[in-house]
CSV table of C-alpha atoms in Angstrom, one decimal:
chain,number,residue,atom,x,y,z
Z,1,MET,CA,-26.9,21.4,86.6
Z,2,ARG,CA,-27.1,25.2,86.0
Z,3,THR,CA,-23.4,26.6,85.9
Z,4,ARG,CA,-22.8,29.9,86.0
Z,5,ARG,CA,-21.3,30.1,82.6
Z,6,HIS,CA,-24.6,28.7,81.3
Z,7,ILE,CA,-26.6,31.3,83.2
Z,8,GLY,CA,-24.2,34.0,81.3
Z,9,LEU,CA,-24.9,32.8,78.3
Z,10,GLY,CA,-28.5,32.6,78.8
Z,11,ALA,CA,-28.5,36.4,79.8
Z,12,PHE,CA,-25.9,37.3,76.8
Z,13,VAL,CA,-28.8,35.3,74.2
Z,14,ILE,CA,-31.5,37.3,75.8
Z,15,ILE,CA,-29.7,40.5,75.6
Z,16,VAL,CA,-28.9,40.1,72.1
Z,17,ILE,CA,-32.8,39.1,71.4
Z,18,VAL,CA,-34.0,41.9,73.3
Z,19,PHE,CA,-31.6,44.5,71.3
Z,20,PHE,CA,-32.9,43.1,68.0
Z,21,ALA,CA,-36.3,42.7,68.8
Z,22,VAL,CA,-37.2,45.5,70.9
Z,23,PRO,CA,-36.4,48.4,67.6
Z,24,LEU,CA,-39.0,46.3,65.7
Z,25,ILE,CA,-42.0,46.2,68.5
Z,26,SER,CA,-41.6,49.9,68.7
Z,27,LEU,CA,-42.0,50.4,65.1
Z,28,LEU,CA,-44.9,48.4,65.5
Z,29,VAL,CA,-46.1,50.0,68.8
Z,30,PHE,CA,-46.0,53.5,67.9
Z,31,SER,CA,-47.2,52.6,64.2
Z,32,PHE,CA,-50.6,51.8,65.5
Z,33,THR,CA,-50.4,54.7,68.4
Z,34,GLY,CA,-52.1,58.2,68.0
Z,35,ALA,CA,-51.6,61.4,70.4
Z,36,ASP,CA,-55.1,60.2,71.9
Z,37,GLY,CA,-54.1,56.3,72.3
Z,38,PRO,CA,-54.5,53.4,69.9
Z,39,THR,CA,-55.5,53.9,66.7
Z,40,LEU,CA,-55.4,52.6,62.9
Z,41,ASP,CA,-55.6,56.3,61.4
Z,42,ALA,CA,-51.7,55.9,59.9
Z,43,TRP,CA,-52.6,52.7,58.9
Z,44,SER,CA,-55.7,53.8,56.9
Z,45,SER,CA,-54.3,56.8,55.5
Z,46,ILE,CA,-51.6,54.9,53.9
Z,47,VAL,CA,-54.0,52.5,52.3
Z,48,GLU,CA,-56.2,55.6,51.3
Z,49,ASN,CA,-53.7,57.8,49.9
Z,50,PRO,CA,-50.2,56.2,49.4
Z,51,GLY,CA,-48.6,58.7,47.5
Z,52,SER,CA,-49.4,61.3,49.7
Z,53,THR,CA,-46.9,62.3,52.1
Z,54,PRO,CA,-46.6,65.6,54.6
Z,55,ARG,CA,-44.0,67.0,52.1
Z,56,SER,CA,-46.5,66.5,49.1
Z,57,ALA,CA,-49.5,67.4,51.3
Y,1,MET,CA,-30.0,32.2,62.6
Y,2,ALA,CA,-28.6,32.5,59.1
Y,3,THR,CA,-31.7,33.9,57.6
Y,4,PHE,CA,-32.1,36.3,60.6
Y,5,SER,CA,-28.4,37.5,60.0
Y,6,GLY,CA,-29.1,38.2,56.4
Y,7,VAL,CA,-32.4,39.9,57.0
Y,8,ALA,CA,-31.0,41.8,59.9
Y,9,SER,CA,-27.9,42.9,58.0
Y,10,GLN,CA,-30.0,44.7,54.9
Y,11,PHE,CA,-31.8,46.4,58.1
Y,12,GLY,CA,-30.0,49.8,57.7
Y,13,GLY,CA,-30.8,53.3,56.3
Y,14,VAL,CA,-33.9,55.6,57.3
Y,15,PRO,CA,-36.4,52.7,58.8
Y,16,LEU,CA,-33.5,51.4,61.0
Y,17,ALA,CA,-32.9,55.3,62.4
Y,18,PHE,CA,-37.0,55.4,62.9
Y,19,ALA,CA,-36.7,52.1,64.8
Y,20,PHE,CA,-34.6,53.4,67.2
Y,21,VAL,CA,-35.9,57.2,67.6
Y,22,ALA,CA,-38.9,55.0,68.4
Y,23,THR,CA,-37.0,53.0,70.8
Y,24,ILE,CA,-34.1,55.2,72.6
Y,25,GLY,CA,-35.1,58.7,71.3
Y,26,SER,CA,-36.3,61.1,73.6
Y,27,ALA,CA,-39.8,60.0,73.5
Y,28,GLY,CA,-38.6,56.0,72.7
Y,29,LEU,CA,-40.4,53.3,74.2
Y,30,ILE,CA,-37.3,52.0,76.3
Y,31,THR,CA,-36.4,55.8,77.1
Y,32,THR,CA,-40.2,56.2,78.6
Y,33,TRP,CA,-39.8,52.9,80.3
Y,34,LEU,CA,-36.9,53.5,81.9
Y,35,ASP,CA,-38.3,57.3,83.1
Y,36,ASP,CA,-41.3,55.3,84.5
Y,37,ILE,CA,-38.9,53.2,86.4
Y,38,GLY,CA,-36.7,56.1,88.1
Y,39,PHE,CA,-34.2,56.1,85.8
Y,40,ASP,CA,-33.5,59.0,83.6
Y,41,LEU,CA,-31.6,58.0,80.5
Y,42,TYR,CA,-31.0,61.0,78.7
Y,43,GLY,CA,-30.1,62.5,82.1
Y,44,THR,CA,-26.7,60.3,82.5
Y,45,GLY,CA,-25.7,62.1,79.5
Y,46,PHE,CA,-26.7,59.9,76.5
Y,47,SER,CA,-28.0,61.0,73.0
Y,48,LEU,CA,-29.1,58.9,70.3
Y,49,LEU,CA,-28.2,61.7,68.2
Y,50,SER,CA,-24.4,61.6,69.3
Y,51,PHE,CA,-21.5,59.4,68.1
Y,52,TRP,CA,-22.5,56.9,71.0
Y,53,GLY,CA,-26.0,56.6,69.8
Y,54,LEU,CA,-24.7,56.1,66.3
Y,55,VAL,CA,-22.7,53.4,67.5
Y,56,ILE,CA,-25.6,51.3,69.2
Y,57,VAL,CA,-27.3,51.7,65.9
Y,58,TYR,CA,-24.8,50.8,63.5
Y,59,LEU,CA,-24.4,47.6,65.7
Y,60,TYR,CA,-27.9,46.5,64.6
Y,61,PHE,CA,-26.7,45.8,61.0
Y,62,GLN,CA,-23.1,45.2,61.8
Y,63,ILE,CA,-23.4,42.1,64.0
Y,64,PRO,CA,-25.4,40.3,62.1
Y,65,LEU,CA,-23.1,41.1,59.1
Y,66,MET,CA,-20.3,39.9,61.1
Y,67,MET,CA,-22.2,36.6,61.8
Y,68,ILE,CA,-22.7,36.0,58.0
Y,69,MET,CA,-19.3,36.7,57.6
Y,70,MET,CA,-17.9,34.5,60.2
Y,71,SER,CA,-19.9,31.4,59.9
Y,72,PRO,CA,-18.1,29.8,56.8
Y,73,ALA,CA,-14.8,30.1,59.0
Y,74,ILE,CA,-16.4,28.6,62.1
Y,75,GLU,CA,-17.8,25.8,59.8
Y,76,GLY,CA,-14.5,25.1,58.4
Y,77,MET,CA,-12.8,24.2,61.7
Y,78,ARG,CA,-12.9,20.4,61.7
Y,79,ALA,CA,-14.0,18.4,64.7
Y,80,ALA,CA,-10.7,16.6,64.4
Y,81,TRP,CA,-8.8,19.3,65.5
Y,82,SER,CA,-10.3,19.7,68.8
Y,83,GLU,CA,-10.3,16.0,69.4
Y,84,ALA,CA,-6.9,15.8,68.5
Y,85,ALA,CA,-6.1,18.7,71.0
Y,86,GLU,CA,-8.4,16.9,73.7
Y,87,ASN,CA,-6.0,13.6,73.2
Y,88,LEU,CA,-3.2,15.6,73.6
Y,89,GLY,CA,-4.7,16.8,77.4
Y,90,ALA,CA,-5.7,20.5,76.4
Y,91,SER,CA,-8.6,21.8,77.9
Y,92,ARG,CA,-11.8,23.5,75.8
Y,93,TRP,CA,-9.9,26.7,76.9
Y,94,GLN,CA,-6.6,26.0,75.8
Y,95,TYR,CA,-8.0,24.3,72.5
Y,96,TRP,CA,-9.6,28.0,71.9
Y,97,ARG,CA,-6.6,29.9,73.1
Y,98,TYR,CA,-4.0,27.8,71.2
Y,99,VAL,CA,-5.4,26.4,68.1
Y,100,GLY,CA,-9.7,28.1,67.6
Y,101,ILE,CA,-8.5,31.8,67.9
Y,102,PRO,CA,-5.2,31.8,66.2
Y,103,LEU,CA,-6.9,29.8,63.3
Y,104,LEU,CA,-9.9,32.2,63.2
Y,105,THR,CA,-7.7,35.4,63.6
Y,106,PRO,CA,-7.6,36.2,59.9
Y,107,ALA,CA,-11.2,35.8,59.1
Y,108,ILE,CA,-11.9,38.0,62.2
Y,109,LEU,CA,-9.9,40.6,61.4
Y,110,GLY,CA,-11.0,40.3,57.3
Y,111,ALA,CA,-14.8,40.5,58.8
Y,112,PHE,CA,-13.4,43.6,60.9
Y,113,VAL,CA,-12.0,45.2,57.9
Y,114,LEU,CA,-15.1,44.7,55.8
Y,115,LEU,CA,-17.4,45.6,58.6
Y,116,PHE,CA,-15.3,49.3,58.6
Y,117,ALA,CA,-15.7,49.7,54.8
Y,118,ASN,CA,-19.5,48.7,55.4
Y,119,ALA,CA,-19.6,51.5,58.5
Y,120,PHE,CA,-17.4,53.9,56.5
Y,121,SER,CA,-19.9,54.3,53.8
Y,122,ALA,CA,-22.9,54.2,55.3
Y,123,TYR,CA,-25.1,57.6,55.0
Y,124,ALA,CA,-28.8,57.8,55.3
Y,125,THR,CA,-28.7,56.2,58.8
Y,126,ALA,CA,-26.1,59.1,60.2
Y,127,GLU,CA,-27.7,61.6,57.9
Y,128,VAL,CA,-31.6,61.1,59.4
Y,129,LEU,CA,-30.3,60.6,63.0
Y,130,THR,CA,-28.0,63.1,63.8
Y,131,SER,CA,-28.7,65.8,60.7
Y,132,GLY,CA,-25.0,66.5,59.9
Y,133,THR,CA,-24.2,67.2,63.2
Y,134,VAL,CA,-21.7,64.3,63.5
Y,135,ASN,CA,-18.8,65.1,60.6
Y,136,LEU,CA,-18.8,61.5,58.6
Y,137,VAL,CA,-17.4,61.5,55.6
Y,138,PRO,CA,-20.5,60.5,53.6
Y,139,ILE,CA,-22.6,63.1,55.4
Y,140,GLN,CA,-19.9,65.9,54.5
Y,141,ILE,CA,-20.1,64.7,50.6
Y,142,GLY,CA,-23.9,65.0,50.9
Y,143,PHE,CA,-23.4,68.6,52.0
Y,144,PHE,CA,-21.5,69.1,48.9
Y,145,VAL,CA,-23.5,67.0,46.6
Y,146,GLN,CA,-26.7,69.0,47.7
Y,147,GLY,CA,-25.2,72.4,46.7
Y,148,ASN,CA,-25.2,73.9,50.2
Y,149,VAL,CA,-21.5,75.3,49.7
Y,150,PHE,CA,-20.2,78.3,47.5
Y,151,ALA,CA,-19.5,76.3,43.9
Y,152,ALA,CA,-15.5,77.0,45.0
Y,153,ASN,CA,-15.7,74.7,47.3
Y,154,SER,CA,-17.0,71.7,45.7
Y,155,GLN,CA,-13.9,70.5,44.9
Y,156,ILE,CA,-13.7,69.5,48.7
Y,157,GLY,CA,-16.7,67.0,47.5
Y,158,TYR,CA,-14.9,65.4,45.3
Y,159,ALA,CA,-11.4,64.9,46.9
Y,160,LEU,CA,-13.6,63.2,49.7
Y,161,ALA,CA,-15.2,60.8,47.5
Y,162,LEU,CA,-12.0,60.0,46.2
Y,163,GLY,CA,-10.8,59.5,49.5
Y,164,MET,CA,-13.1,57.1,50.5
Y,165,ILE,CA,-12.7,55.3,47.1
Y,166,PHE,CA,-9.1,55.2,48.3
Y,167,VAL,CA,-10.1,53.9,51.6
Y,168,VAL,CA,-12.1,51.5,51.1
Y,169,SER,CA,-9.9,49.8,48.5
Y,170,GLY,CA,-7.3,49.6,50.9
Y,171,ALA,CA,-9.9,47.9,53.3
Y,172,LEU,CA,-10.4,45.4,50.4
Y,173,ALA,CA,-7.0,45.0,49.8
Y,174,LEU,CA,-6.0,44.1,53.1
Y,175,ASN,CA,-9.4,42.0,53.4
Y,176,LEU,CA,-8.1,39.8,50.0
Y,177,TRP,CA,-4.6,39.1,52.1
Y,178,LEU,CA,-6.2,38.0,55.1
Y,179,GLN,CA,-8.7,35.6,53.0
Y,180,ARG,CA,-5.6,34.1,51.5
Y,181,ARG,CA,-4.1,33.6,54.9
Y,182,VAL,CA,-7.9,31.6,55.7
Y,183,ALA,CA,-7.8,29.6,52.6
Y,184,ARG,CA,-4.7,28.1,53.1
Y,185,TRP,CA,-5.7,26.3,56.7
Y,186,ALA,CA,-9.1,25.6,55.3
Y,187,GLN,CA,-8.0,23.4,52.3
């Protein structure tokens, strides 16, 4: 039988997992998203010109 | 869990700042999602670029570091102690209240001291997030090192750096003293 304590512990674990996972998921999502939607531009740009940064351009 | 803590505790600096900008920045994933369901996160006065925003970001590498530092102390607690308490009629709560937590207190305080030293000297995350608007000591030192001041004021940077060394040394000394107290019952 699930007690209130177990539910509280489960909720705490989920919050902790979400807290640590969401920033990584956000990075993943934004690295594949451009102004016009999903794109691989960022990754292909890094592969083609690994030394090129906005500052050096 | 130990592996994850090891990785997450090292995930600091600019990548972490960027990850949180992408998450709860003004156009972040969570901010946008909350906005879609009718909750304006930034309307509450919250800002990622403020002190409390920094606290949230720092928790990302401080919590795993705390877990790494506390796990030896928790693993050092013997099953015989809880069994003895149980035999004497103590409940689970009473065991933790009168045995577990008092035994762990020096380890917890020692970990807090080390976390303070770690957060105190962190630079890149705060600098990227706040662009120097939150006056942390490492950011102020960075300001002087970058030469954004008159030469006559550069000694303030040296003084701040020396002050930091004193503070961190004091924290480490306190941690050593607490570790000796932990070792007393861990033997």
